[in-house]
PDB file of C-alpha atoms and ligand atoms in Angstrom:
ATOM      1  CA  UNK A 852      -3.388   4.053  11.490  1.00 69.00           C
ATOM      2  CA  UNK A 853       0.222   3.941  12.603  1.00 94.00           C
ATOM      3  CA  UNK A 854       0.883   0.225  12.404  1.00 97.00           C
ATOM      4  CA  UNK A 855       0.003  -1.736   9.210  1.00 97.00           C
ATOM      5  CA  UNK A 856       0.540  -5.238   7.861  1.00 97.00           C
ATOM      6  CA  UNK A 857       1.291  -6.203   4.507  1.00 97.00           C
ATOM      7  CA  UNK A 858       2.053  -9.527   3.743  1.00 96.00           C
ATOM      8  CA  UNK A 859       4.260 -11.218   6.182  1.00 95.00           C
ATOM      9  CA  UNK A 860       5.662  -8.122   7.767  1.00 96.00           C
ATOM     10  CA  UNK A 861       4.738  -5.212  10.099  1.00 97.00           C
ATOM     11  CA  UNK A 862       5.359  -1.403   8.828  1.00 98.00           C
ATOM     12  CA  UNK A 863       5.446   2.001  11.193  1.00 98.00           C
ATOM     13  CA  UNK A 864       4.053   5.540   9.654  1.00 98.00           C
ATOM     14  CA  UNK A 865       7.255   7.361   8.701  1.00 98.00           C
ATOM     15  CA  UNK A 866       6.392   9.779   6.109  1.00 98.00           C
ATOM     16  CA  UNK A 867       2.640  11.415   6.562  1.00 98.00           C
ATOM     17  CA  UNK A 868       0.563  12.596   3.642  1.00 97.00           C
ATOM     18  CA  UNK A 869       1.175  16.195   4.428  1.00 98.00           C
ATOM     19  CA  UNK A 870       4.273  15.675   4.646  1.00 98.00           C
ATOM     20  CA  UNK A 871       4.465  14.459   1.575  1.00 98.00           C
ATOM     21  CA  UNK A 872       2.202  16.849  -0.212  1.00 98.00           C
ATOM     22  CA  UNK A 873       4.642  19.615   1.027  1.00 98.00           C
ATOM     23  CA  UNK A 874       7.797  17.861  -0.330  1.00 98.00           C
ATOM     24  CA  UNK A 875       6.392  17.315  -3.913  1.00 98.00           C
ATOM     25  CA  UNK A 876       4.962  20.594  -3.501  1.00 98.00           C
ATOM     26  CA  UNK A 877       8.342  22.315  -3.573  1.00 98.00           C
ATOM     27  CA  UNK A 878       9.652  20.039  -5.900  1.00 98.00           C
ATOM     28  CA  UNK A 879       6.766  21.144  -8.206  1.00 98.00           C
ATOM     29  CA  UNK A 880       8.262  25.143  -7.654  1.00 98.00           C
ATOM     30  CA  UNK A 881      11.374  23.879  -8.333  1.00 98.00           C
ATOM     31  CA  UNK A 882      11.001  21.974 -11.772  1.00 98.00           C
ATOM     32  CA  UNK A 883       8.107  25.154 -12.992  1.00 98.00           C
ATOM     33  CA  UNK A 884      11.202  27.706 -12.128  1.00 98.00           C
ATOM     34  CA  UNK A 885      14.302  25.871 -13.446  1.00 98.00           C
ATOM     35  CA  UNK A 886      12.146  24.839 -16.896  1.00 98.00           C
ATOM     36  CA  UNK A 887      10.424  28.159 -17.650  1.00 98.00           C
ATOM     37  CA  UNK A 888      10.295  28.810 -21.642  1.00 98.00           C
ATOM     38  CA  UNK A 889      10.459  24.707 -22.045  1.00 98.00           C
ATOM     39  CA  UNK A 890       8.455  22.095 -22.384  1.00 98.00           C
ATOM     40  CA  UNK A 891       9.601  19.084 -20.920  1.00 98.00           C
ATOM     41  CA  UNK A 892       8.705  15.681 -21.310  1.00 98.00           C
ATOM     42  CA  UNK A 893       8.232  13.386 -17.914  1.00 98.00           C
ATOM     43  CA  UNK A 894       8.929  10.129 -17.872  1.00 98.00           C
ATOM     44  CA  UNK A 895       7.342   8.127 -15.179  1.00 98.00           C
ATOM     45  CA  UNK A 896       8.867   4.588 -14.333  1.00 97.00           C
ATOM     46  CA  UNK A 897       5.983   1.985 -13.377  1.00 95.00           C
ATOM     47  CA  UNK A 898       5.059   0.831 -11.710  1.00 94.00           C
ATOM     48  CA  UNK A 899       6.419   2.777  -8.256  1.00 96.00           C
ATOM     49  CA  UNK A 900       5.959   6.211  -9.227  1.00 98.00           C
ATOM     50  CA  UNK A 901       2.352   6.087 -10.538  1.00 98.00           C
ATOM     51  CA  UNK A 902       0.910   8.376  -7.164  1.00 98.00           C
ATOM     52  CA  UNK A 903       4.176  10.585  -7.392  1.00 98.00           C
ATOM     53  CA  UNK A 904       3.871  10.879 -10.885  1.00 98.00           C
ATOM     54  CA  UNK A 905      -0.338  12.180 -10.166  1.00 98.00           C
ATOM     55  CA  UNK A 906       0.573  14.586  -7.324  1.00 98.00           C
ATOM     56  CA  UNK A 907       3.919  16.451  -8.787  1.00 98.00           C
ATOM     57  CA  UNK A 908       2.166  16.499 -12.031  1.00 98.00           C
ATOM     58  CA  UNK A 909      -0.845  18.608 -10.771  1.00 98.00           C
ATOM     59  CA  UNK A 910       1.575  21.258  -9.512  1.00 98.00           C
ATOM     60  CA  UNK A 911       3.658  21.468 -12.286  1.00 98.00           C
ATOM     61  CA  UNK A 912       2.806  24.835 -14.113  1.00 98.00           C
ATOM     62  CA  UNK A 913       4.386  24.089 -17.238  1.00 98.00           C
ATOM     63  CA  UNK A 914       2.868  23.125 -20.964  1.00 98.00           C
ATOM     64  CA  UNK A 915       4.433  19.715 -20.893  1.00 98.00           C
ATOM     65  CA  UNK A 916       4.170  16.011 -21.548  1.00 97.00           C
ATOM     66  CA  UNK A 917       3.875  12.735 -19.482  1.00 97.00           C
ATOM     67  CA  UNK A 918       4.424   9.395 -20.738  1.00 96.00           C
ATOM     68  CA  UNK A 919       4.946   6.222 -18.532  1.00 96.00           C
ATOM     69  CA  UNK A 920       7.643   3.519 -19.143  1.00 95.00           C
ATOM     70  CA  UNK A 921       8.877   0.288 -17.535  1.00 93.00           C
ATOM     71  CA  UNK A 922      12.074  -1.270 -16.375  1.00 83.00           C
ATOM     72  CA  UNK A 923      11.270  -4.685 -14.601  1.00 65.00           C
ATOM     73  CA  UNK A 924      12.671  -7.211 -12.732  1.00 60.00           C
ATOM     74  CA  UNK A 925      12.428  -6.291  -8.770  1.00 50.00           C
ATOM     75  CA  UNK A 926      11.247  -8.624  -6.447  1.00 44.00           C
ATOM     76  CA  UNK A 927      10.902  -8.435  -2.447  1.00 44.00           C
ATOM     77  CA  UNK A 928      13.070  -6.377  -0.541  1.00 45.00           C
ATOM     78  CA  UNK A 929      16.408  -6.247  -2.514  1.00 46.00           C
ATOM     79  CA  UNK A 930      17.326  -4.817  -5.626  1.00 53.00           C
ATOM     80  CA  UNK A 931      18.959  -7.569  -8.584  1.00 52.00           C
ATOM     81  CA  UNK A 932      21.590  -6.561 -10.501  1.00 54.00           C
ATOM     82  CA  UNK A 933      19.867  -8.244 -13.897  1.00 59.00           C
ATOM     83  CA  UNK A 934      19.977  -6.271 -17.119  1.00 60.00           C
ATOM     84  CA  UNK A 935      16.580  -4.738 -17.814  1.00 72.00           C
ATOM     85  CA  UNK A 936      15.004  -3.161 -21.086  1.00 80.00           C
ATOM     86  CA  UNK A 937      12.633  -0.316 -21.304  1.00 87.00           C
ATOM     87  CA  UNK A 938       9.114  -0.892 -21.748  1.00 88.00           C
ATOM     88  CA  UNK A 939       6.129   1.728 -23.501  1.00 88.00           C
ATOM     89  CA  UNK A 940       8.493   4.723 -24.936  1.00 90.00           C
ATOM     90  CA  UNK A 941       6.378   5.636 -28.026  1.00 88.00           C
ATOM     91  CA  UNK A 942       7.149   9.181 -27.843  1.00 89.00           C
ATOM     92  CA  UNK A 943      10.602  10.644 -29.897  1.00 93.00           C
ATOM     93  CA  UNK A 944      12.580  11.811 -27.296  1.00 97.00           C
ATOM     94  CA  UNK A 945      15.241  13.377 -29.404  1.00 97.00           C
ATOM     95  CA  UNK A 946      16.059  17.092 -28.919  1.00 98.00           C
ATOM     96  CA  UNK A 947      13.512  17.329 -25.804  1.00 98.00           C
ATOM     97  CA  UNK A 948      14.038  17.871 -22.225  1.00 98.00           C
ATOM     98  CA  UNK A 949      13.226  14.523 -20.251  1.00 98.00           C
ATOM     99  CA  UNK A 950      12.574  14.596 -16.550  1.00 98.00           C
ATOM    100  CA  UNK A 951      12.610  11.256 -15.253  1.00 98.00           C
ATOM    101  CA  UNK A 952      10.265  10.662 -12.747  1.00 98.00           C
ATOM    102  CA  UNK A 953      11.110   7.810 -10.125  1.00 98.00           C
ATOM    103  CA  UNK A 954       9.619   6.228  -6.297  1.00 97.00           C
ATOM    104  CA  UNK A 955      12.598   5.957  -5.305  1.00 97.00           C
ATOM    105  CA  UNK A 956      16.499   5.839  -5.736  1.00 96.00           C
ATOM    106  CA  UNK A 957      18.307   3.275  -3.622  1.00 94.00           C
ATOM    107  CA  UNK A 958      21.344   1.465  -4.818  1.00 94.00           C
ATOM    108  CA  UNK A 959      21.082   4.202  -7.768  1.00 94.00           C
ATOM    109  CA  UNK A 960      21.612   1.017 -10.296  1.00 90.00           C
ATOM    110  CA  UNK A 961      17.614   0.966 -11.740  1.00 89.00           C
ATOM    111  CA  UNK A 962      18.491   4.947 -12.734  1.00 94.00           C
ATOM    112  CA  UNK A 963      21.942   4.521 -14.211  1.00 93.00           C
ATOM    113  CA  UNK A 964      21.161   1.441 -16.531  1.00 89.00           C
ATOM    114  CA  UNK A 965      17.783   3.832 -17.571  1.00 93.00           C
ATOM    115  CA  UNK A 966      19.297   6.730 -18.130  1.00 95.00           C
ATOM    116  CA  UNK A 967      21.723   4.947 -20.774  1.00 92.00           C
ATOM    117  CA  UNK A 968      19.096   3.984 -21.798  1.00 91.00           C
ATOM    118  CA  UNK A 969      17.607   7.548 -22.945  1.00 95.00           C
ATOM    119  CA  UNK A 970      20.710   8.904 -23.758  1.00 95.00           C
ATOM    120  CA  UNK A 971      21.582   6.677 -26.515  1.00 93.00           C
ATOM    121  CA  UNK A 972      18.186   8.180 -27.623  1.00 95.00           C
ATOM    122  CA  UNK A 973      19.759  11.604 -27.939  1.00 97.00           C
ATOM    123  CA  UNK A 974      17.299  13.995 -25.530  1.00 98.00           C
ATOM    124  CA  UNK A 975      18.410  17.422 -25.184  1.00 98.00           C
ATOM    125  CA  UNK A 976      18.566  17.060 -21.285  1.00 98.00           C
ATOM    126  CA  UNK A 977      17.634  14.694 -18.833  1.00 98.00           C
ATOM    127  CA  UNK A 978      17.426  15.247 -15.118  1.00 98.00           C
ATOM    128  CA  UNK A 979      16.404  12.978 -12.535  1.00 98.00           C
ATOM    129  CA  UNK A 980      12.813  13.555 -10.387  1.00 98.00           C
ATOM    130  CA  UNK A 981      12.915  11.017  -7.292  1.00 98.00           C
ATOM    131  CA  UNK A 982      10.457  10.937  -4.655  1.00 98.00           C
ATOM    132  CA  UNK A 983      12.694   9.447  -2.327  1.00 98.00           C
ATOM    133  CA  UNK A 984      16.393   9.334  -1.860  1.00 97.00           C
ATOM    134  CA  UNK A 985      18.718   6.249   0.429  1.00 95.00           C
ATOM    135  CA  UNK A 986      22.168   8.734  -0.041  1.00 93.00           C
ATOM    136  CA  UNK A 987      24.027   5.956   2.255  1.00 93.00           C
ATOM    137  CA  UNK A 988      22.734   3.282  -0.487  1.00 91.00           C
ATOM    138  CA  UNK A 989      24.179   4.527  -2.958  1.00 93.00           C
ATOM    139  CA  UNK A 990      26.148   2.810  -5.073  1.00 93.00           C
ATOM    140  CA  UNK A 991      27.100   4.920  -8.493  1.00 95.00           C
ATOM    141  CA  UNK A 992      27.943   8.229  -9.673  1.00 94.00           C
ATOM    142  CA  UNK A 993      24.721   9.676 -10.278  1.00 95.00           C
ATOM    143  CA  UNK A 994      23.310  13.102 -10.133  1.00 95.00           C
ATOM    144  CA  UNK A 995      19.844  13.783  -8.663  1.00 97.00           C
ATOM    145  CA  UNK A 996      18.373  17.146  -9.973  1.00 98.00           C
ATOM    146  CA  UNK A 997      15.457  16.545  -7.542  1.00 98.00           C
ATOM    147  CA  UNK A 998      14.583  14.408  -4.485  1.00 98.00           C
ATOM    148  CA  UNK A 999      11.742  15.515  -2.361  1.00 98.00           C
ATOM    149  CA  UNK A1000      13.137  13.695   0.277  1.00 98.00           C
ATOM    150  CA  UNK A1001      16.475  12.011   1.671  1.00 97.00           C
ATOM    151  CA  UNK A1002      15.699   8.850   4.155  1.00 97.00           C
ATOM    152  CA  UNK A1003      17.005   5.940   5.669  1.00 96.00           C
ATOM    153  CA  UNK A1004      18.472   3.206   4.747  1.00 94.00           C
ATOM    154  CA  UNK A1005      15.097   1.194   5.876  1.00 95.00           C
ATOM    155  CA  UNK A1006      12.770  -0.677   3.604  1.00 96.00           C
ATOM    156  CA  UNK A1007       9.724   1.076   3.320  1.00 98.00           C
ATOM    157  CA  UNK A1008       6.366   0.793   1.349  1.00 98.00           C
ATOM    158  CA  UNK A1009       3.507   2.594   0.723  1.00 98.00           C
ATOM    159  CA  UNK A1010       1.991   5.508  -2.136  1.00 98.00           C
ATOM    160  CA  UNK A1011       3.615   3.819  -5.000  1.00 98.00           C
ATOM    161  CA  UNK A1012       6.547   1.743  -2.936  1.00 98.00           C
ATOM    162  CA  UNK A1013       5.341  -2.591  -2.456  1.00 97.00           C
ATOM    163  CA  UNK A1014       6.522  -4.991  -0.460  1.00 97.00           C
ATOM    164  CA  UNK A1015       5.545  -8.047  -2.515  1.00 96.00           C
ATOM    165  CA  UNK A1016       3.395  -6.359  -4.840  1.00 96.00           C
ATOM    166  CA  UNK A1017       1.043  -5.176  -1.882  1.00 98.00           C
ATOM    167  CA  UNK A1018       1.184  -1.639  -0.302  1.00 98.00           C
ATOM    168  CA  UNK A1019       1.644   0.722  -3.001  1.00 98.00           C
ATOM    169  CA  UNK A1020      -2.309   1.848  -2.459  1.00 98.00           C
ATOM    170  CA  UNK A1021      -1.313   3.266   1.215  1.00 98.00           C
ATOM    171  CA  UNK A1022      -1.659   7.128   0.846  1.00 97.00           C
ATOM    172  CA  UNK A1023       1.606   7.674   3.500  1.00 98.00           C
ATOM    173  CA  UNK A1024       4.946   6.021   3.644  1.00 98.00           C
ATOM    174  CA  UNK A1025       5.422   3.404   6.231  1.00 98.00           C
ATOM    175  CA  UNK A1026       8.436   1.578   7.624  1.00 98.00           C
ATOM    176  CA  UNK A1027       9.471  -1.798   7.946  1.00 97.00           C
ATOM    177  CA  UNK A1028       9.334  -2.227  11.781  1.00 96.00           C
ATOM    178  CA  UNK A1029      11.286  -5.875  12.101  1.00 73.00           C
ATOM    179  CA  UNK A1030      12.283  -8.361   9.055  1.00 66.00           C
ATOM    180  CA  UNK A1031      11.665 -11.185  11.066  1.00 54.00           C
ATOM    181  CA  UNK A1032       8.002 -10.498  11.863  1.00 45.00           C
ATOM    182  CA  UNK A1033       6.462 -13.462  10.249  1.00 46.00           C
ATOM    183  CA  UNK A1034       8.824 -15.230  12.831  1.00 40.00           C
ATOM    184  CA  UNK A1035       7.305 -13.656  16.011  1.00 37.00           C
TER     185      UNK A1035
HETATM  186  P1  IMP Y1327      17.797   0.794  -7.033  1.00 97.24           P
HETATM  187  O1  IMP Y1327      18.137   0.249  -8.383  1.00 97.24           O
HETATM  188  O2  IMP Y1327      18.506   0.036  -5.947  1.00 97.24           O
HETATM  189  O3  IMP Y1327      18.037   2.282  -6.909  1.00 97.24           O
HETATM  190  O4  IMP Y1327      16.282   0.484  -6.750  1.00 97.24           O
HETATM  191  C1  IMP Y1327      15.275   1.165  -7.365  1.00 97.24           C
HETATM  192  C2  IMP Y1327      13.979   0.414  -7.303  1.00 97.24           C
HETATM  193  O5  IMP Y1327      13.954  -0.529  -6.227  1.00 97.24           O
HETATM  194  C3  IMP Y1327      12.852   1.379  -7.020  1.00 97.24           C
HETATM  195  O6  IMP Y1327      12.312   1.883  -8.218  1.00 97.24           O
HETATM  196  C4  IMP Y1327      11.882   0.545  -6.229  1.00 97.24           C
HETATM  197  O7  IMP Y1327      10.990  -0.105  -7.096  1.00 97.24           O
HETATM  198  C5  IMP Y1327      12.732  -0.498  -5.539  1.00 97.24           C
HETATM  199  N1  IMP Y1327      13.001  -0.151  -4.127  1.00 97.24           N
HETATM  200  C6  IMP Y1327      14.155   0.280  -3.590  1.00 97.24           C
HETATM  201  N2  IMP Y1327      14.058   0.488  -2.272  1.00 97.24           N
HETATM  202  C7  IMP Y1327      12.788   0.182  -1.954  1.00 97.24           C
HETATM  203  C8  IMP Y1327      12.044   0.227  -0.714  1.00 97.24           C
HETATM  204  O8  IMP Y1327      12.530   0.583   0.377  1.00 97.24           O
HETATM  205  N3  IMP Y1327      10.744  -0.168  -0.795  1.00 97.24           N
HETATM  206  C9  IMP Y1327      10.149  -0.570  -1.951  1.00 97.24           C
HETATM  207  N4  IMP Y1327      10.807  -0.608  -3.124  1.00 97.24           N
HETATM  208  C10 IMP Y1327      12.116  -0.241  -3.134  1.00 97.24           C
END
């Protein structure tokens, strides 16, 4: 299926699921590589990178841990600038090596406020896992250990990403065709 709806608004197949397997696949290499002789802890942000967060941890040959915490306060398709607190971190994250595990990285601002978050929580390390990357969205100085793939600036939706709410159960990443669709 090439075209879906969800919601109000038409989407186009951009990303396949092979295509997506083979980008979190090398990811996978990477992170199992670069963290040999450690064992990290991954944080995955809800509620986005919940499929990501399944598929790069299957590959990842390393004795590690996974723990899943929140930042809120998105809604439709544009990112707020409100202040947001961290939600589920149970686990002591001082002296370990934290991969943070994100959808995706747009404006950058969701990551920055989070990872001042876990730095005032004094972590050995912390590098940044991203699904997705919008480089021309960017709007801070961040660095991005890993992104299994650059894109567009388009809104998109689909394993993990919503529109809404509704979406994130698509296996492949789809494209917002026009923003005016419920006007057609
Ligand atoms: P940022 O703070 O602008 O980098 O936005 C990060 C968050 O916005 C992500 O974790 C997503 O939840 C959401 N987001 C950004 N772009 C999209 C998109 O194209 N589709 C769906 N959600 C998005």
């Amino acid at each position: 299926m090439d075209i879906v709806t969800v919601k109000d608004k038409r989407f186009r197949l951009s990303i396949p699921a092979q295509e997506l397997q083979q980008a979190i696949r090398r990811v996978a290499e990477n992170i199992t590589e670069d963290y040999a002789g450690q064992q990290p802890l991954f944080l995955a942000v809800l509620n986005g990178s919940f499929m990501f967060a399944a598929d790069l941890l299957r590959r990842v040959e390393l004795p590690c841990e996974i723990a899943f915490v929140k930042l809120s306060s998105y809604a439709g398709t544009d990112t707020t600038g409100a202040v947001r607190e961290l939600i589920g971190l149970n686990t002591d994250i001082e002296g370990r090596p934290v991969i943070v595990v994100e959808d995706i990285v747009d404006t950058g601002l969701t990551m920055q406020h989070l990872l001042g978050l876990l730095q005032a929580r004094n972590p050995k390390s912390v590098d940044v896992c991203t699904l997705l990357f919008k480089p021309e969205k960017l709007k801070v100085d961040l660095d991005i250990r890993y992104a299994a793939l650059r894109i567009p600036n388009d809104f998109i939706v689909g394993y993990g990403l919503d529109y809404d709410g509704f979406g994130r159960n698509l296996p492949q990443i789809y494209t917002i065709i026009d923003e005016t669709a419920d006007n057609q």
